């Protein structure tokens, strides 16, 4: 399997290296700004300056990284699970080792032109961006707050849509989203507790933060994903041997979507972790009632 993935990724590299970046991202830096234009408002001038800065930053991104992002987005847009999995598990890590071991990946605002300003893809990109900051670098207070806001955007999208959001994401990524959300919550709590090391700006931001990374907000996300996916009802029905038609009627539209089913299942395990962190061991065990711990591969994931 590893050999196959290596070969597959090499084919992917050959493919994206043939891409024409000028067509995809435009010819930046060649426009001429006429300083004599009359009545240019301050807002328009600021927007122009920001555009020039974005174009300059985009031009500094290595071409292989641009091609990778474009390929990643194409796979996302086409709901190509195999290509997404290769990009997520192999491509991202390879380019991180080569270009971003000790620095951040490009910010989402910079790479936005490469992905048609797609808001959902940019949310997912920022999830990877902030995870990289936490794992390889040292997050500052802005990183902690912006990562939380991005997580809220992602979960609000999934939970508050009128219809299920039809995204094809590998289970390993879905697990990592839940796992990282809880890890960053724990990291924030530890960071916040060290009051003596905070400067005045950090203390002011914490005072204004309100529910930022609060226990309530984290628990609310996990319980909402469980409820939305109807994962406990699904597990109970499968354990009772109910038919596919009966299960579909029980869990509803969202519960039959693999994305929601997996997120619901991983949220149950995440709740175990959070309740243990909070010291409520009885409730931690209670949320696992429907999880069969003797199963090596959960049946619902295998079926998904």
Short mmCIF file of C-alpha atoms in Angstrom, two decimals:
data_model
loop_
_atom_site.label_atom_id
_atom_site.label_comp_id
_atom_site.label_asym_id
_atom_site.label_seq_id
_atom_site.Cartn_x
_atom_site.Cartn_y
_atom_site.Cartn_z
CA UNK A 1 0.00 0.00 0.00
CA UNK A 2 2.86 2.38 0.89
CA UNK A 3 4.58 1.60 -2.43
CA UNK A 4 1.35 2.23 -4.33
CA UNK A 5 0.84 5.57 -2.57
CA UNK A 6 4.43 6.60 -3.33
CA UNK A 7 3.97 5.81 -7.03
CA UNK A 8 0.61 7.54 -7.08
CA UNK A 9 2.03 10.68 -5.50
CA UNK A 10 4.94 10.76 -7.96
CA UNK A 11 2.42 10.63 -10.80
CA UNK A 12 0.58 13.49 -9.13
CA UNK A 13 3.79 15.56 -8.98
CA UNK A 14 4.43 14.98 -12.67
CA UNK A 15 0.91 16.06 -13.48
CA UNK A 16 0.93 19.30 -11.50
CA UNK A 17 4.40 20.24 -12.72
CA UNK A 18 2.92 20.52 -16.21
CA UNK A 19 0.39 23.13 -15.06
CA UNK A 20 0.36 26.71 -16.33
CA UNK A 21 0.38 28.98 -13.31
CA UNK A 22 -0.03 32.16 -15.33
CA UNK A 23 -3.42 30.98 -16.57
CA UNK A 24 -4.56 30.04 -13.07
CA UNK A 25 -3.38 33.00 -11.02
CA UNK A 26 -3.04 35.79 -13.54
CA UNK A 27 -0.23 38.08 -14.50
CA UNK A 28 0.51 39.86 -11.25
CA UNK A 29 2.63 42.94 -10.81
CA UNK A 30 2.36 44.13 -14.40
CA UNK A 31 -0.45 46.62 -14.01
CA UNK A 32 0.52 50.29 -13.82
CA UNK A 33 -1.04 52.50 -11.20
CA UNK A 34 -1.66 56.03 -12.42
CA UNK A 35 -0.93 58.36 -9.49
CA UNK A 36 -2.77 61.16 -11.29
CA UNK A 37 -6.14 59.45 -11.12
CA UNK A 38 -8.56 61.93 -9.65
CA UNK A 39 -10.72 61.45 -6.58
CA UNK A 40 -9.27 58.16 -5.48
CA UNK A 41 -10.86 57.47 -2.12
CA UNK A 42 -8.81 56.37 0.85
CA UNK A 43 -10.69 53.05 0.95
CA UNK A 44 -9.99 52.39 -2.73
CA UNK A 45 -6.31 53.23 -2.26
CA UNK A 46 -6.09 50.91 0.74
CA UNK A 47 -7.77 48.13 -1.24
CA UNK A 48 -5.31 48.66 -4.07
CA UNK A 49 -2.35 48.52 -1.69
CA UNK A 50 -3.68 45.32 -0.15
CA UNK A 51 -4.09 43.79 -3.59
CA UNK A 52 -0.50 44.65 -4.51
CA UNK A 53 0.73 43.19 -1.21
CA UNK A 54 -1.26 40.00 -1.80
CA UNK A 55 0.09 39.66 -5.34
CA UNK A 56 3.64 40.17 -4.10
CA UNK A 57 3.21 37.56 -1.37
CA UNK A 58 1.65 35.11 -3.84
CA UNK A 59 4.56 35.55 -6.23
CA UNK A 60 6.97 34.50 -3.48
CA UNK A 61 5.30 31.11 -2.95
CA UNK A 62 7.34 28.30 -4.57
CA UNK A 63 5.78 27.03 -7.80
CA UNK A 64 5.47 23.42 -6.54
CA UNK A 65 3.42 24.69 -3.59
CA UNK A 66 1.13 26.71 -5.87
CA UNK A 67 0.61 23.69 -8.10
CA UNK A 68 -0.10 21.48 -5.11
CA UNK A 69 -2.72 23.88 -3.76
CA UNK A 70 -4.38 24.10 -7.16
CA UNK A 71 -4.39 20.30 -7.48
CA UNK A 72 -5.70 19.91 -3.93
CA UNK A 73 -8.51 22.33 -4.69
CA UNK A 74 -9.37 20.55 -7.94
CA UNK A 75 -9.67 17.25 -6.04
CA UNK A 76 -11.82 18.96 -3.39
CA UNK A 77 -14.11 20.55 -5.98
CA UNK A 78 -14.55 17.19 -7.75
CA UNK A 79 -15.12 15.32 -4.46
CA UNK A 80 -12.28 13.01 -5.53
CA UNK A 81 -11.66 11.17 -2.27
CA UNK A 82 -8.59 9.30 -3.50
CA UNK A 83 -6.83 12.44 -4.71
CA UNK A 84 -7.81 14.33 -1.55
CA UNK A 85 -6.40 11.52 0.60
CA UNK A 86 -3.09 11.50 -1.28
CA UNK A 87 -2.79 15.29 -1.05
CA UNK A 88 -3.69 15.31 2.64
CA UNK A 89 -1.60 12.36 3.81
CA UNK A 90 1.39 12.67 1.50
CA UNK A 91 1.57 15.90 -0.49
CA UNK A 92 1.02 18.29 2.41
CA UNK A 93 3.62 16.56 4.59
CA UNK A 94 6.20 16.38 1.80
CA UNK A 95 5.95 20.07 1.03
CA UNK A 96 5.99 20.93 4.72
CA UNK A 97 9.29 19.10 5.13
CA UNK A 98 10.74 20.80 2.06
CA UNK A 99 9.51 24.37 2.47
CA UNK A 100 7.79 24.97 5.81
CA UNK A 101 9.58 23.08 8.56
CA UNK A 102 10.16 26.19 10.63
CA UNK A 103 7.80 28.75 9.09
CA UNK A 104 4.07 29.07 8.49
CA UNK A 105 2.39 27.96 5.31
CA UNK A 106 1.09 30.91 3.23
CA UNK A 107 -1.96 32.52 4.79
CA UNK A 108 -5.34 31.66 3.32
CA UNK A 109 -5.87 35.22 2.07
CA UNK A 110 -2.71 34.95 -0.02
CA UNK A 111 -3.52 31.66 -1.73
CA UNK A 112 -7.22 32.51 -2.20
CA UNK A 113 -6.81 33.45 -5.91
CA UNK A 114 -5.47 29.94 -6.58
CA UNK A 115 -8.72 28.36 -5.35
CA UNK A 116 -11.32 30.75 -6.78
CA UNK A 117 -11.77 32.34 -3.34
CA UNK A 118 -13.75 29.20 -2.37
CA UNK A 119 -14.87 29.85 1.25
CA UNK A 120 -15.26 26.19 2.24
CA UNK A 121 -11.89 25.14 0.88
CA UNK A 122 -10.27 28.14 2.59
CA UNK A 123 -11.78 27.08 5.93
CA UNK A 124 -10.28 23.61 5.47
CA UNK A 125 -6.96 25.11 4.38
CA UNK A 126 -6.88 27.26 7.52
CA UNK A 127 -7.57 24.17 9.61
CA UNK A 128 -4.37 22.68 8.18
CA UNK A 129 -2.53 26.00 8.49
CA UNK A 130 -3.24 26.39 12.21
CA UNK A 131 -2.57 22.73 12.92
CA UNK A 132 0.86 23.23 11.36
CA UNK A 133 1.45 26.27 13.60
CA UNK A 134 0.57 24.25 16.69
CA UNK A 135 2.61 21.17 15.77
CA UNK A 136 5.75 22.74 14.24
CA UNK A 137 5.89 26.29 15.61
CA UNK A 138 4.60 28.18 18.64
CA UNK A 139 1.12 29.73 18.39
CA UNK A 140 0.74 33.32 19.55
CA UNK A 141 -2.44 34.78 20.97
CA UNK A 142 -3.77 35.72 17.51
CA UNK A 143 -3.20 32.18 16.26
CA UNK A 144 -5.16 30.77 19.20
CA UNK A 145 -8.08 33.11 18.68
CA UNK A 146 -8.19 32.86 14.89
CA UNK A 147 -7.93 29.09 14.99
CA UNK A 148 -10.94 28.97 17.30
CA UNK A 149 -12.89 31.29 15.01
CA UNK A 150 -12.05 29.11 12.01
CA UNK A 151 -13.17 25.97 13.85
CA UNK A 152 -16.45 27.70 14.68
CA UNK A 153 -16.91 28.59 11.00
CA UNK A 154 -16.37 24.98 9.99
CA UNK A 155 -18.72 23.52 12.59
CA UNK A 156 -21.38 26.18 12.00
CA UNK A 157 -21.27 25.32 8.31
CA UNK A 158 -21.80 21.63 9.04
CA UNK A 159 -24.38 22.01 11.79
CA UNK A 160 -26.49 24.95 10.63
CA UNK A 161 -26.90 24.20 6.93
CA UNK A 162 -30.43 23.59 5.66
CA UNK A 163 -29.25 20.42 3.95
CA UNK A 164 -26.26 18.13 4.63
CA UNK A 165 -22.96 19.54 3.40
CA UNK A 166 -21.72 17.06 0.83
CA UNK A 167 -17.96 17.01 1.34
CA UNK A 168 -15.73 14.06 0.51
CA UNK A 169 -13.06 14.03 3.21
CA UNK A 170 -11.07 10.98 4.33
CA UNK A 171 -11.84 9.62 7.78
CA UNK A 172 -8.28 10.32 8.92
CA UNK A 173 -8.82 14.03 8.24
CA UNK A 174 -12.17 14.03 10.01
CA UNK A 175 -10.58 12.34 13.03
CA UNK A 176 -7.74 14.88 12.97
CA UNK A 177 -10.23 17.77 12.91
CA UNK A 178 -11.92 16.56 16.11
CA UNK A 179 -8.66 15.52 17.76
CA UNK A 180 -6.97 18.85 16.98
CA UNK A 181 -10.00 20.84 18.17
CA UNK A 182 -9.75 19.19 21.58
CA UNK A 183 -5.96 19.47 21.68
CA UNK A 184 -6.10 23.21 20.96
CA UNK A 185 -8.75 23.62 23.67
CA UNK A 186 -6.45 21.88 26.16
CA UNK A 187 -3.47 23.93 24.96
CA UNK A 188 -5.43 27.17 25.37
CA UNK A 189 -6.49 26.28 28.91
CA UNK A 190 -2.88 25.61 29.91
CA UNK A 191 -1.68 28.80 28.23
CA UNK A 192 -4.43 30.90 29.83
CA UNK A 193 -3.61 29.58 33.32
CA UNK A 194 -0.08 31.06 33.18
CA UNK A 195 -1.21 34.59 34.02
CA UNK A 196 2.16 35.90 35.19
CA UNK A 197 3.72 35.37 31.77
CA UNK A 198 1.05 37.43 29.94
CA UNK A 199 1.60 40.97 28.69
CA UNK A 200 -1.08 43.65 28.90
CA UNK A 201 -2.32 43.05 25.36
CA UNK A 202 -2.77 39.31 25.98
CA UNK A 203 -4.57 39.95 29.26
CA UNK A 204 -6.90 42.42 27.54
CA UNK A 205 -7.68 39.93 24.77
CA UNK A 206 -8.41 37.23 27.32
CA UNK A 207 -10.73 39.57 29.19
CA UNK A 208 -12.59 40.34 25.96
CA UNK A 209 -12.54 36.74 24.76
CA UNK A 210 -15.70 35.66 26.52
CA UNK A 211 -16.56 32.14 25.39
CA UNK A 212 -13.37 31.75 23.35
CA UNK A 213 -12.22 28.14 23.90
CA UNK A 214 -14.60 27.74 26.84
CA UNK A 215 -15.56 24.28 28.10
CA UNK A 216 -19.16 25.02 27.18
CA UNK A 217 -18.39 25.89 23.55
CA UNK A 218 -16.23 22.79 23.05
CA UNK A 219 -18.77 20.46 24.65
CA UNK A 220 -21.55 22.11 22.64
CA UNK A 221 -19.77 21.37 19.36
CA UNK A 222 -19.21 17.70 20.23
CA UNK A 223 -22.74 17.09 21.52
CA UNK A 224 -24.20 18.92 18.50
CA UNK A 225 -22.26 16.72 16.06
CA UNK A 226 -23.45 13.63 17.90
CA UNK A 227 -27.05 14.82 17.81
CA UNK A 228 -26.89 15.94 14.19
CA UNK A 229 -25.46 12.62 13.03
CA UNK A 230 -27.77 10.55 15.26
CA UNK A 231 -24.74 8.31 15.74
CA UNK A 232 -25.97 6.70 18.98
CA UNK A 233 -29.26 5.81 17.33
CA UNK A 234 -27.35 4.43 14.36
CA UNK A 235 -25.10 2.29 16.55
CA UNK A 236 -28.03 0.98 18.56
CA UNK A 237 -29.97 0.09 15.41
CA UNK A 238 -27.02 -1.74 13.86
CA UNK A 239 -26.40 -3.64 17.08
CA UNK A 240 -30.05 -4.69 17.07
CA UNK A 241 -29.76 -5.90 13.48
CA UNK A 242 -32.25 -3.48 11.96
CA UNK A 243 -32.50 -3.24 8.18
CA UNK A 244 -30.95 -0.43 6.14
CA UNK A 245 -34.43 1.02 5.52
CA UNK A 246 -35.23 1.05 9.24
CA UNK A 247 -31.89 2.66 10.06
CA UNK A 248 -32.38 5.34 7.42
CA UNK A 249 -35.77 6.19 8.90
CA UNK A 250 -34.29 6.37 12.41
CA UNK A 251 -31.24 8.54 11.73
CA UNK A 252 -32.63 10.79 9.03
CA UNK A 253 -30.92 12.59 6.17
CA UNK A 254 -27.82 13.75 8.02
CA UNK A 255 -27.23 10.45 9.75
CA UNK A 256 -26.90 8.60 6.46
CA UNK A 257 -24.10 10.86 5.17
CA UNK A 258 -20.63 9.32 5.81
CA UNK A 259 -19.16 12.74 6.68
CA UNK A 260 -21.65 13.31 9.51
CA UNK A 261 -21.61 9.71 10.64
CA UNK A 262 -17.84 9.72 11.05
CA UNK A 263 -17.76 13.12 12.74
CA UNK A 264 -20.47 11.96 15.14
CA UNK A 265 -18.56 8.78 15.99
CA UNK A 266 -15.30 10.66 16.52
CA UNK A 267 -17.12 13.23 18.65
CA UNK A 268 -18.26 10.48 21.03
CA UNK A 269 -14.62 9.51 21.52
CA UNK A 270 -13.73 13.19 21.81
CA UNK A 271 -16.30 13.63 24.56
CA UNK A 272 -14.62 10.82 26.49
CA UNK A 273 -11.38 12.77 26.33
CA UNK A 274 -12.92 16.13 27.30
CA UNK A 275 -14.84 14.71 30.27
CA UNK A 276 -11.64 13.04 31.48
CA UNK A 277 -9.84 16.38 31.19
CA UNK A 278 -12.64 17.96 33.23
CA UNK A 279 -12.43 15.20 35.84
CA UNK A 280 -15.90 13.73 35.22
CA UNK A 281 -14.90 10.09 34.76
CA UNK A 282 -18.42 8.69 35.25
CA UNK A 283 -19.84 10.78 32.43
CA UNK A 284 -16.78 9.99 30.33
CA UNK A 285 -17.61 6.29 30.51
CA UNK A 286 -21.32 6.94 30.03
CA UNK A 287 -20.86 8.59 26.62
CA UNK A 288 -19.14 5.41 25.42
CA UNK A 289 -22.17 3.18 26.06
CA UNK A 290 -22.77 2.50 22.37
CA UNK A 291 -19.12 2.11 21.36
CA UNK A 292 -18.04 -1.51 21.04
CA UNK A 293 -14.46 -1.40 22.26
CA UNK A 294 -13.73 -4.95 21.10
CA UNK A 295 -14.19 -3.93 17.45
CA UNK A 296 -10.89 -3.32 15.66
CA UNK A 297 -12.58 -1.37 12.84
CA UNK A 298 -15.94 0.28 13.72
CA UNK A 299 -18.60 -1.20 11.50
CA UNK A 300 -20.17 2.11 10.56
CA UNK A 301 -16.88 3.41 9.20
CA UNK A 302 -16.26 0.28 7.20
CA UNK A 303 -19.71 0.61 5.67
CA UNK A 304 -19.24 4.32 4.99
#
